[in-house]
mmCIF file of C-alpha atoms in Angstrom:
data_model
loop_
_atom_site.group_PDB
_atom_site.id
_atom_site.type_symbol
_atom_site.label_atom_id
_atom_site.label_comp_id
_atom_site.label_asym_id
_atom_site.label_seq_id
_atom_site.Cartn_x
_atom_site.Cartn_y
_atom_site.Cartn_z
ATOM 1 C CA SER A 1 0.000 0.000 0.000
ATOM 2 C CA GLN A 2 1.019 3.585 -0.537
ATOM 3 C CA THR A 3 2.377 5.637 2.332
ATOM 4 C CA ILE A 4 3.720 9.132 2.649
ATOM 5 C CA HIS A 5 6.313 10.196 5.181
ATOM 6 C CA GLN A 6 6.987 13.760 6.197
ATOM 7 C CA TRP A 7 9.461 15.019 8.764
ATOM 8 C CA PRO A 8 10.129 16.566 11.138
ATOM 9 C CA ALA A 9 6.766 16.895 12.863
ATOM 10 C CA THR A 10 7.661 20.146 14.579
ATOM 11 C CA LEU A 11 10.438 22.628 14.060
ATOM 12 C CA VAL A 12 11.425 25.880 15.734
ATOM 13 C CA GLN A 13 13.943 27.898 13.769
ATOM 14 C CA PRO A 14 15.395 31.387 14.203
ATOM 15 C CA VAL A 15 14.871 34.089 11.611
ATOM 16 C CA GLY A 16 17.558 33.934 8.953
ATOM 17 C CA SER A 17 18.323 30.251 9.403
ATOM 18 C CA PRO A 18 18.007 27.695 6.570
ATOM 19 C CA LEU A 19 15.193 25.179 6.216
ATOM 20 C CA SER A 20 14.883 21.716 4.761
ATOM 21 C CA LEU A 21 11.692 19.673 4.978
ATOM 22 C CA GLU A 22 11.586 16.257 3.391
ATOM 23 C CA CYS A 23 8.748 14.158 2.060
ATOM 24 C CA THR A 24 8.920 10.643 0.653
ATOM 25 C CA VAL A 25 6.259 8.440 -0.873
ATOM 26 C CA GLU A 26 6.275 4.655 -0.915
ATOM 27 C CA GLY A 27 4.287 2.138 -2.897
ATOM 28 C CA THR A 28 3.705 4.153 -6.054
ATOM 29 C CA SER A 29 5.670 5.355 -9.067
ATOM 30 C CA ASN A 30 5.803 8.745 -10.732
ATOM 31 C CA PRO A 31 3.370 10.419 -8.356
ATOM 32 C CA ASN A 32 2.374 14.061 -8.609
ATOM 33 C CA LEU A 33 3.811 15.748 -5.519
ATOM 34 C CA TYR A 34 2.706 18.919 -3.773
ATOM 35 C CA TRP A 35 3.760 21.234 -0.962
ATOM 36 C CA TYR A 36 1.007 23.177 0.800
ATOM 37 C CA ARG A 37 1.130 25.652 3.665
ATOM 38 C CA GLN A 38 -1.716 26.210 6.100
ATOM 39 C CA ALA A 39 -1.600 29.340 8.213
ATOM 40 C CA ALA A 40 -3.689 29.499 11.377
ATOM 41 C CA GLY A 41 -7.367 29.910 10.524
ATOM 42 C CA ARG A 42 -6.678 29.948 6.810
ATOM 43 C CA GLY A 43 -7.024 27.540 3.952
ATOM 44 C CA LEU A 44 -4.392 25.414 2.324
ATOM 45 C CA GLN A 45 -2.128 27.418 0.045
ATOM 46 C CA LEU A 46 -0.398 25.543 -2.754
ATOM 47 C CA LEU A 47 3.303 26.385 -2.780
ATOM 48 C CA PHE A 48 4.860 23.967 -5.280
ATOM 49 C CA TYR A 49 3.891 20.970 -7.346
ATOM 50 C CA SER A 50 5.888 18.468 -9.353
ATOM 51 C CA VAL A 51 4.855 16.034 -12.071
ATOM 52 C CA GLY A 52 8.294 14.388 -12.390
ATOM 53 C CA ILE A 53 11.928 14.368 -11.324
ATOM 54 C CA GLY A 54 13.427 17.818 -11.597
ATOM 55 C CA GLN A 55 10.097 19.340 -12.687
ATOM 56 C CA ILE A 56 8.969 21.966 -10.206
ATOM 57 C CA SER A 57 6.255 24.563 -10.619
ATOM 58 C CA SER A 58 5.884 27.411 -8.177
ATOM 59 C CA GLU A 59 2.484 28.826 -7.388
ATOM 60 C CA VAL A 60 3.402 31.657 -5.070
ATOM 61 C CA PRO A 61 6.496 33.903 -5.194
ATOM 62 C CA GLN A 62 8.179 33.556 -1.852
ATOM 63 C CA ASN A 63 11.209 32.832 0.194
ATOM 64 C CA LEU A 64 10.959 29.096 -0.404
ATOM 65 C CA SER A 65 12.115 26.640 -3.058
ATOM 66 C CA ALA A 66 11.423 22.996 -3.809
ATOM 67 C CA SER A 67 13.337 20.167 -5.386
ATOM 68 C CA ARG A 68 12.591 16.635 -6.503
ATOM 69 C CA PRO A 69 15.886 14.766 -6.676
ATOM 70 C CA GLN A 70 14.244 11.344 -6.877
ATOM 71 C CA ASP A 71 10.905 10.091 -8.161
ATOM 72 C CA ARG A 72 9.363 9.760 -4.708
ATOM 73 C CA GLN A 73 11.234 12.445 -2.799
ATOM 74 C CA PHE A 74 10.154 16.061 -2.502
ATOM 75 C CA ILE A 75 12.105 18.656 -0.535
ATOM 76 C CA LEU A 76 11.078 22.132 0.595
ATOM 77 C CA SER A 77 13.903 24.527 1.351
ATOM 78 C CA SER A 78 14.749 28.037 2.315
ATOM 79 C CA LYS A 79 18.113 29.770 2.563
ATOM 80 C CA LYS A 80 16.924 32.339 5.108
ATOM 81 C CA LEU A 81 13.672 31.977 7.010
ATOM 82 C CA LEU A 82 11.343 34.893 7.652
ATOM 83 C CA LEU A 83 8.831 35.235 10.468
ATOM 84 C CA SER A 84 6.077 34.990 7.845
ATOM 85 C CA ASP A 85 7.263 31.504 6.917
ATOM 86 C CA SER A 86 5.721 30.121 10.096
ATOM 87 C CA GLY A 87 2.883 27.713 9.458
ATOM 88 C CA PHE A 88 1.817 24.131 8.986
ATOM 89 C CA TYR A 89 3.500 22.577 5.954
ATOM 90 C CA LEU A 90 1.910 19.639 4.250
ATOM 91 C CA CYS A 91 3.212 17.353 1.542
ATOM 92 C CA ALA A 92 0.748 15.453 -0.626
ATOM 93 C CA TRP A 93 0.727 13.101 -3.568
ATOM 94 C CA SER A 94 -1.753 12.043 -6.212
ATOM 95 C CA THR A 95 -1.779 9.468 -8.976
ATOM 96 C CA PRO A 96 -1.554 10.891 -12.461
ATOM 97 C CA GLY A 97 -3.244 9.432 -15.500
ATOM 98 C CA GLN A 98 -5.624 7.056 -13.738
ATOM 99 C CA GLY A 99 -8.635 9.180 -13.126
ATOM 100 C CA TYR A 100 -8.715 11.293 -10.081
ATOM 101 C CA TYR A 101 -8.862 9.886 -6.579
ATOM 102 C CA GLY A 102 -7.977 12.829 -4.386
ATOM 103 C CA TYR A 103 -4.814 13.745 -2.586
ATOM 104 C CA THR A 104 -3.055 11.787 0.123
ATOM 105 C CA PHE A 105 -1.450 14.105 2.650
ATOM 106 C CA GLY A 106 1.431 13.588 5.002
ATOM 107 C CA SER A 107 1.121 14.290 8.695
ATOM 108 C CA GLY A 108 2.576 17.785 8.336
ATOM 109 C CA THR A 109 5.375 19.857 9.839
ATOM 110 C CA ARG A 110 4.583 22.651 12.264
ATOM 111 C CA LEU A 111 7.201 25.331 11.632
ATOM 112 C CA THR A 112 7.639 28.220 14.027
ATOM 113 C CA VAL A 113 10.119 30.921 13.075
ATOM 114 C CA VAL A 114 11.264 32.941 16.055
ATOM 115 C CA SER B 1 -10.630 35.474 -9.043
ATOM 116 C CA GLN B 2 -11.659 31.978 -8.018
ATOM 117 C CA LYS B 3 -13.261 31.817 -4.624
ATOM 118 C CA ILE B 4 -14.449 28.938 -2.455
ATOM 119 C CA GLU B 5 -16.684 29.757 0.478
ATOM 120 C CA GLN B 6 -17.348 27.529 3.436
ATOM 121 C CA ASN B 7 -19.106 28.613 6.573
ATOM 122 C CA SER B 8 -16.324 29.795 8.839
ATOM 123 C CA GLU B 9 -18.522 29.470 11.905
ATOM 124 C CA ALA B 10 -18.465 26.146 13.686
ATOM 125 C CA LEU B 11 -21.438 23.859 13.256
ATOM 126 C CA ASN B 12 -22.714 22.229 16.440
ATOM 127 C CA ILE B 13 -25.195 19.391 16.176
ATOM 128 C CA GLN B 14 -26.586 16.720 18.441
ATOM 129 C CA GLU B 15 -25.376 13.151 18.146
ATOM 130 C CA GLY B 16 -27.596 11.105 15.835
ATOM 131 C CA LYS B 17 -28.698 14.067 13.739
ATOM 132 C CA THR B 18 -27.664 14.761 10.169
ATOM 133 C CA ALA B 19 -24.933 17.340 9.707
ATOM 134 C CA THR B 20 -25.036 19.394 6.510
ATOM 135 C CA LEU B 21 -22.063 21.469 5.407
ATOM 136 C CA THR B 22 -22.104 23.883 2.496
ATOM 137 C CA CYS B 23 -19.471 24.764 -0.083
ATOM 138 C CA ASN B 24 -20.099 27.593 -2.552
ATOM 139 C CA TYR B 25 -17.770 28.697 -5.283
ATOM 140 C CA THR B 26 -17.507 31.564 -7.748
ATOM 141 C CA ASN B 27 -15.535 32.276 -10.909
ATOM 142 C CA TYR B 28 -14.832 28.586 -11.295
ATOM 143 C CA SER B 29 -15.963 25.716 -13.477
ATOM 144 C CA PRO B 30 -14.574 22.703 -11.649
ATOM 145 C CA ALA B 31 -14.448 19.252 -13.152
ATOM 146 C CA TYR B 32 -14.141 17.664 -9.726
ATOM 147 C CA LEU B 33 -15.235 18.586 -6.239
ATOM 148 C CA GLN B 34 -13.824 16.859 -3.191
ATOM 149 C CA TRP B 35 -14.347 16.759 0.529
ATOM 150 C CA TYR B 36 -11.629 16.170 3.096
ATOM 151 C CA ARG B 37 -11.601 15.753 6.834
ATOM 152 C CA GLN B 38 -8.898 17.402 8.931
ATOM 153 C CA ASP B 39 -8.269 16.760 12.599
ATOM 154 C CA PRO B 40 -6.259 19.267 14.677
ATOM 155 C CA GLY B 41 -2.542 19.101 13.930
ATOM 156 C CA ARG B 42 -3.007 16.487 11.204
ATOM 157 C CA GLY B 43 -3.043 16.471 7.431
ATOM 158 C CA PRO B 44 -6.390 16.383 5.597
ATOM 159 C CA VAL B 45 -7.842 12.980 4.752
ATOM 160 C CA PHE B 46 -9.653 12.464 1.458
ATOM 161 C CA LEU B 47 -13.302 11.435 1.870
ATOM 162 C CA LEU B 48 -15.232 11.751 -1.385
ATOM 163 C CA LEU B 49 -14.890 13.038 -4.911
ATOM 164 C CA ILE B 50 -17.765 13.955 -7.200
ATOM 165 C CA ARG B 51 -17.496 14.831 -10.872
ATOM 166 C CA GLU B 52 -19.279 17.667 -12.625
ATOM 167 C CA ASN B 53 -21.606 15.257 -14.417
ATOM 168 C CA GLU B 54 -22.649 13.564 -11.165
ATOM 169 C CA LYS B 55 -25.433 14.914 -8.978
ATOM 170 C CA GLU B 56 -24.861 12.831 -5.881
ATOM 171 C CA LYS B 57 -22.405 10.396 -4.394
ATOM 172 C CA ARG B 58 -22.604 8.295 -1.244
ATOM 173 C CA LYS B 59 -20.122 6.490 0.942
ATOM 174 C CA GLU B 60 -21.404 4.826 4.086
ATOM 175 C CA ARG B 61 -22.906 7.646 6.218
ATOM 176 C CA LEU B 62 -21.604 10.358 3.886
ATOM 177 C CA LYS B 63 -23.453 11.957 1.001
ATOM 178 C CA VAL B 64 -22.251 14.701 -1.324
ATOM 179 C CA THR B 65 -24.298 16.645 -3.840
ATOM 180 C CA PHE B 66 -22.928 18.839 -6.587
ATOM 181 C CA ASP B 67 -25.044 21.504 -8.281
ATOM 182 C CA THR B 68 -23.044 23.197 -11.035
ATOM 183 C CA THR B 69 -25.916 25.608 -11.744
ATOM 184 C CA LEU B 70 -26.016 26.883 -8.169
ATOM 185 C CA LYS B 71 -22.229 26.466 -7.895
ATOM 186 C CA GLN B 72 -22.720 24.638 -4.652
ATOM 187 C CA SER B 73 -21.958 21.363 -2.959
ATOM 188 C CA LEU B 74 -23.633 19.984 0.140
ATOM 189 C CA PHE B 75 -21.901 17.475 2.377
ATOM 190 C CA HIS B 76 -24.102 15.376 4.659
ATOM 191 C CA ILE B 77 -23.154 13.118 7.549
ATOM 192 C CA THR B 78 -26.104 11.040 8.688
ATOM 193 C CA ALA B 79 -26.420 9.572 12.179
ATOM 194 C CA SER B 80 -23.562 11.791 13.294
ATOM 195 C CA GLN B 81 -21.249 10.658 16.073
ATOM 196 C CA PRO B 82 -18.848 12.556 18.351
ATOM 197 C CA ALA B 83 -16.009 10.918 16.395
ATOM 198 C CA ASP B 84 -17.177 12.879 13.341
ATOM 199 C CA SER B 85 -16.081 16.094 15.044
ATOM 200 C CA ALA B 86 -13.403 17.671 12.846
ATOM 201 C CA THR B 87 -12.887 20.366 10.244
ATOM 202 C CA TYR B 88 -14.212 19.511 6.808
ATOM 203 C CA LEU B 89 -12.605 21.020 3.725
ATOM 204 C CA CYS B 90 -14.121 21.464 0.302
ATOM 205 C CA ALA B 91 -11.725 21.388 -2.642
ATOM 206 C CA LEU B 92 -12.117 22.025 -6.364
ATOM 207 C CA SER B 93 -10.119 20.908 -9.356
ATOM 208 C CA SER B 94 -10.317 21.571 -13.036
ATOM 209 C CA GLY B 95 -8.522 18.348 -13.871
ATOM 210 C CA GLY B 96 -5.443 18.452 -16.032
ATOM 211 C CA TYR B 97 -2.444 18.115 -13.767
ATOM 212 C CA GLN B 98 -4.902 17.953 -10.920
ATOM 213 C CA LYS B 99 -4.172 21.253 -9.241
ATOM 214 C CA VAL B 100 -6.619 21.537 -6.374
ATOM 215 C CA THR B 101 -7.877 24.644 -4.598
ATOM 216 C CA PHE B 102 -9.079 24.262 -1.022
ATOM 217 C CA GLY B 103 -11.644 26.156 0.984
ATOM 218 C CA THR B 104 -10.916 27.246 4.548
ATOM 219 C CA GLY B 105 -13.113 24.540 6.032
ATOM 220 C CA THR B 106 -16.015 24.270 8.452
ATOM 221 C CA LYS B 107 -15.498 22.955 11.955
ATOM 222 C CA LEU B 108 -18.101 20.393 12.971
ATOM 223 C CA GLN B 109 -18.752 19.584 16.611
ATOM 224 C CA VAL B 110 -21.048 16.641 17.374
ATOM 225 C CA ILE B 111 -22.398 16.883 20.903
ATOM 226 C CA PRO B 112 -23.124 13.638 22.771
#
């Protein structure tokens, strides 16, 4: 069965420090991968999506970047965190080309920038 | 711009009753509409998907309707239980590479 792993679960980082959040998917090949951010009391904001290795599309100009070095690995990074980067970060995957069955989300990373 | 509206106020209902949540959208012609459940501090969990050419879909105690004329979806939980208490998110997609736009969700509280 397919599983999605996201870590760490919580993270407290100072302003100006770098960030690396990792997401891996098991049990499927060539998934579509997504990074979302959820601010308190707000909806899910799509940050990046990827339809294949090395293929990254950005939805929102920001202080963050994403990479997909392997088929089932998706990384969210920042060189210098801002206070506004605080939030709940969620990785998700979906199956392309087989109809549409919804997203499967990871358990999320709660990032607090101090 | 595209907009998805869900009632931001919490919905409180008595155990055993039917809970009905509303999702309205504007400036959008979605091919798919989905509902997710999100518990505090957790990622959303996919519940149901309905296509634009479907009027209604059911899964156990859940029922979703999709009215493309009214630009509205209703999400029903029958015989509600305290374990159904969570935030429920509506999400729309136009298909293609499956980019999905989420609403802000409605918090449901089922009172024993």
